[in-house]
XYZ file of C-alpha atoms in Angstrom:
329
model
C 106.963 112.007 181.529
C 104.611 110.110 183.835
C 103.874 112.409 186.820
C 103.530 109.367 189.059
C 107.181 108.535 188.468
C 108.463 111.919 189.661
C 108.361 113.242 193.203
C 107.717 116.965 192.704
C 108.442 119.116 195.767
C 105.232 120.747 197.060
C 104.609 124.369 196.139
C 101.934 126.718 197.467
C 101.294 130.303 198.471
C 103.631 131.534 195.723
C 104.566 135.213 195.959
C 106.989 137.669 194.409
C 109.277 136.986 197.355
C 109.400 133.185 197.146
C 108.730 132.343 193.484
C 112.435 132.259 192.560
C 113.362 129.730 195.235
C 110.358 127.589 194.339
C 111.422 127.482 190.694
C 114.942 126.497 191.761
C 113.542 123.745 193.977
C 111.449 122.137 191.269
C 114.237 122.474 188.667
C 116.746 120.884 191.058
C 115.504 117.437 190.040
C 117.571 117.749 186.858
C 120.437 115.247 186.835
C 122.625 117.244 184.443
C 124.823 119.384 186.705
C 125.707 121.920 184.032
C 122.130 122.319 182.788
C 120.859 122.694 186.347
C 123.490 125.344 187.096
C 122.826 127.327 183.885
C 119.056 127.254 184.450
C 119.436 128.257 188.104
C 121.472 131.309 187.134
C 119.161 132.147 184.222
C 116.063 132.077 186.403
C 117.827 134.086 189.116
C 118.855 136.861 186.737
C 115.528 136.917 184.880
C 113.604 137.230 188.118
C 116.015 139.856 189.469
C 115.632 141.780 186.207
C 111.859 141.825 186.650
C 112.188 142.919 190.270
C 114.796 145.613 189.610
C 112.859 147.160 186.728
C 109.443 146.551 188.330
C 108.514 145.081 184.967
C 104.916 145.652 183.961
C 102.701 143.052 182.295
C 102.378 145.291 179.246
C 106.161 145.664 178.940
C 106.728 141.927 179.268
C 104.092 141.224 176.621
C 105.794 143.757 174.345
C 109.044 141.865 174.846
C 107.420 138.518 174.110
C 105.810 139.840 170.935
C 109.166 141.305 169.863
C 110.852 137.907 170.266
C 107.960 136.308 168.371
C 108.588 138.669 165.457
C 112.317 137.905 165.584
C 111.503 134.211 165.231
C 109.086 134.756 162.356
C 111.715 136.457 160.198
C 114.344 133.721 160.643
C 115.053 131.609 157.560
C 117.812 129.345 156.266
C 119.644 132.416 154.931
C 118.662 135.038 157.512
C 119.106 134.439 161.231
C 117.447 137.328 163.037
C 118.150 135.806 166.466
C 121.891 135.802 165.727
C 121.504 139.424 164.640
C 119.756 140.248 167.915
C 122.517 138.539 169.881
C 125.078 140.502 167.850
C 123.577 143.976 168.378
C 123.244 143.336 172.128
C 126.943 142.466 172.362
C 126.124 138.965 173.595
C 127.712 137.183 170.622
C 131.084 138.817 171.216
C 130.872 138.164 174.955
C 130.092 134.459 174.513
C 132.897 134.048 171.959
C 135.380 135.823 174.226
C 134.461 133.566 177.157
C 134.399 130.343 175.161
C 137.460 130.970 173.011
C 139.970 132.994 175.068
C 143.243 133.749 173.313
C 146.702 133.967 174.864
C 148.897 136.954 173.922
C 150.266 136.778 170.395
C 147.431 134.683 168.959
C 144.662 135.832 166.632
C 141.569 137.095 168.411
C 138.095 135.936 167.489
C 135.046 137.999 166.688
C 131.373 137.560 165.774
C 130.199 135.050 163.175
C 127.430 137.303 161.908
C 124.145 136.150 160.367
C 125.368 135.500 156.804
C 127.654 132.484 157.031
C 126.436 129.531 154.956
C 127.528 125.925 154.540
C 127.313 125.792 150.758
C 130.536 127.601 149.860
C 132.575 125.979 147.104
C 136.174 124.901 147.575
C 138.723 126.869 145.581
C 142.364 126.163 144.876
C 145.220 128.393 145.944
C 145.265 131.588 143.903
C 141.689 131.304 142.629
C 139.047 134.002 142.988
C 136.183 133.862 145.481
C 134.298 136.817 143.988
C 132.810 137.298 140.544
C 131.715 140.900 141.065
C 133.112 142.906 138.116
C 132.510 146.227 139.901
C 134.594 145.449 142.994
C 138.204 146.574 143.353
C 140.341 143.437 142.778
C 142.216 142.454 145.936
C 145.066 140.010 146.433
C 144.959 138.344 149.872
C 148.121 136.595 151.104
C 148.144 135.064 154.587
C 150.097 132.688 156.790
C 148.922 130.252 159.460
C 151.136 129.386 162.419
C 150.776 128.005 165.919
C 151.847 129.854 169.053
C 155.402 128.486 168.728
C 155.755 129.918 165.217
C 155.435 126.637 163.331
C 153.390 126.645 160.087
C 150.087 124.755 160.209
C 149.280 122.868 156.988
C 145.908 121.612 155.726
C 143.711 123.893 157.805
C 140.213 124.351 156.389
C 139.643 128.079 155.902
C 136.131 129.381 155.318
C 136.059 132.929 153.866
C 133.143 135.226 153.023
C 132.486 138.890 152.235
C 129.917 141.159 150.576
C 129.939 142.337 146.988
C 130.867 145.890 146.001
C 127.383 147.163 146.929
C 127.602 145.815 150.469
C 125.300 142.826 149.948
C 125.952 139.154 150.646
C 124.928 136.682 147.971
C 122.115 135.290 150.135
C 120.442 138.700 150.200
C 119.576 138.468 146.514
C 116.278 136.826 145.542
C 116.708 133.836 143.268
C 120.266 133.094 144.406
C 121.212 129.855 142.668
C 124.825 129.453 143.782
C 127.283 130.938 146.290
C 129.455 133.921 145.453
C 131.742 136.092 147.557
C 132.434 133.057 149.715
C 134.631 129.965 149.513
C 136.705 127.545 151.488
C 140.260 126.428 150.898
C 143.146 124.733 152.722
C 146.486 126.056 153.861
C 149.610 124.689 152.165
C 152.428 122.720 153.737
C 154.140 126.006 154.556
C 150.995 127.324 156.266
C 150.437 129.870 153.475
C 147.133 130.480 151.725
C 146.325 133.127 149.155
C 143.410 133.980 146.931
C 141.770 136.780 144.965
C 138.784 138.735 146.233
C 137.509 142.310 146.153
C 138.269 145.109 148.603
C 135.608 145.021 151.361
C 133.134 147.873 151.707
C 130.973 149.007 154.650
C 127.355 147.886 154.684
C 124.240 147.894 156.875
C 123.045 144.776 158.643
C 119.433 143.922 157.712
C 117.337 146.571 159.391
C 113.928 146.015 157.863
C 112.910 143.648 160.666
C 112.435 143.768 164.441
C 116.169 144.159 165.176
C 116.301 147.145 162.827
C 113.327 148.706 164.617
C 115.119 148.208 167.924
C 118.231 149.975 166.627
C 116.130 152.889 165.394
C 114.439 153.164 168.775
C 117.889 153.261 170.408
C 119.158 155.886 167.932
C 121.806 153.466 166.671
C 122.862 153.051 163.048
C 122.893 149.573 161.427
C 126.267 149.840 159.686
C 129.268 147.539 159.871
C 132.774 148.651 158.847
C 134.476 147.115 155.810
C 135.656 143.608 156.655
C 136.269 140.060 155.466
C 135.274 136.979 157.485
C 137.544 133.996 158.170
C 136.868 130.708 159.951
C 139.590 128.145 160.679
C 139.081 124.473 161.433
C 141.580 121.706 162.109
C 141.526 118.869 164.606
C 143.595 119.704 167.671
C 143.153 123.466 167.288
C 140.565 125.771 168.807
C 137.870 126.688 166.303
C 138.581 130.298 165.286
C 135.940 132.646 163.876
C 137.397 136.049 163.102
C 137.454 138.899 160.598
C 139.821 141.570 159.313
C 138.614 145.179 159.391
C 139.916 148.023 157.230
C 141.620 150.849 159.084
C 139.995 154.310 159.042
C 136.642 152.975 157.916
C 133.890 155.466 158.889
C 132.285 152.807 161.115
C 135.479 151.397 162.635
C 134.563 152.671 166.101
C 130.776 152.238 165.920
C 130.267 148.752 164.514
C 126.596 147.812 164.944
C 127.546 144.338 166.192
C 130.640 145.244 168.279
C 132.997 143.084 166.203
C 136.054 145.310 165.789
C 139.213 144.634 167.821
C 142.444 146.583 167.424
C 144.464 143.482 166.559
C 142.105 142.752 163.654
C 142.325 146.194 162.031
C 144.457 146.117 158.882
C 145.662 148.340 156.072
C 145.097 147.755 152.382
C 148.423 148.240 150.639
C 149.719 147.874 147.091
C 151.460 144.835 145.670
C 154.709 146.570 144.730
C 157.464 144.837 142.736
C 157.902 141.764 144.978
C 154.261 140.673 145.217
C 153.574 141.722 141.632
C 156.309 139.419 140.397
C 155.434 136.505 142.679
C 151.646 136.558 142.246
C 151.281 137.895 138.729
C 149.509 141.173 139.453
C 150.218 144.814 138.684
C 152.386 146.732 141.152
C 149.468 149.006 142.080
C 147.135 146.042 142.696
C 145.374 146.195 146.109
C 146.998 143.891 148.647
C 145.940 142.514 152.028
C 148.387 140.481 154.100
C 147.961 138.975 157.557
C 149.668 136.412 159.778
C 147.090 134.298 161.625
C 148.117 132.454 164.785
C 145.974 129.504 165.929
C 145.776 128.130 169.457
C 145.615 124.453 170.355
C 142.512 122.963 171.982
C 144.579 122.261 175.080
C 145.815 125.852 175.369
C 142.302 127.241 174.990
C 140.762 124.697 177.349
C 143.268 125.418 180.109
C 142.878 129.182 179.690
C 139.073 128.980 179.595
C 138.974 126.902 182.784
C 141.386 129.238 184.576
C 139.462 132.348 183.484
C 136.145 130.818 184.552
C 137.428 129.881 187.991
C 138.955 133.318 188.578
C 135.861 135.204 187.365
C 133.443 133.172 189.462
C 135.687 133.319 192.534
C 135.452 137.115 192.300
C 131.664 136.795 192.285
C 131.810 134.638 195.384
C 130.566 131.526 193.611
C 132.221 128.231 194.585
C 132.555 126.149 191.422
C 134.515 123.296 189.954
C 135.321 122.765 186.288
C 133.736 119.724 184.627
C 134.332 119.099 180.912
C 135.726 122.606 180.664
C 132.609 124.277 182.116
C 131.834 125.459 185.652
C 129.287 123.712 187.895
C 128.619 124.314 191.600
C 131.202 122.773 193.914
C 129.071 121.272 196.658
C 131.800 119.246 198.332
């Protein structure tokens, strides 16, 4: 940008007391209301953090070098920044704010660092896992809206670890996806497939995030779970997971993903499911009824929640495109 084309407000005699306001002043030239608001709050909280902790130069440099190391370890199949967001609880917070759920609908949870976009489509009843050592699991689910009507032709992305607690992308030389797939719900909103019973596993802890957990005396383990992601035009994008009840890490998930409504039991097929799906009566069975929310329902709830939360903080805002900006009228 040509400096001669921009009228920058004058700044001088910058101190710890006036630096924040000066940054706000120079950033106020931004024409994007939402970006200007987000940056104003970010700078405010960053500066207040430094003031409240009396942050030293050495500590700030340590933080910068830590973030540098986080960036260095990121690859197409390992996202250390997502992992950092997860272990700080920020991922769950952002999802909860952006995708609020009315009572009776399926809650969301963290995406995690191991989702990929190369999963293969499978047909109803096919298997998503080729791990011979895993306990075979039949998964039978329904998809409905908040009025109880089935939702057909929803794209469902599903992924889990193998029986050793590793995702396919964690193996060197991976040449194709395994333990992951996508499929579509039927006209009756039902989808079912074969997988293996999930097992607990540690998140990658050989990098900077792992060192942080060790310093905090936190373990890196996640409870047994299976990921699901639902996409269909007109419905709020849902990222969620189902967690096995009584897992040793159910109440200490390293990435804060577990919610009571997402905790499930692994049962046995019994005569009815055995007959209908062609498995033995003692075959492991997971069933769940997912409830999706429309874009309109989520948008209205998100706007209402944002207005109420910011009113409590004494911030006068208006909602533009579903997001709060300062109300200067």
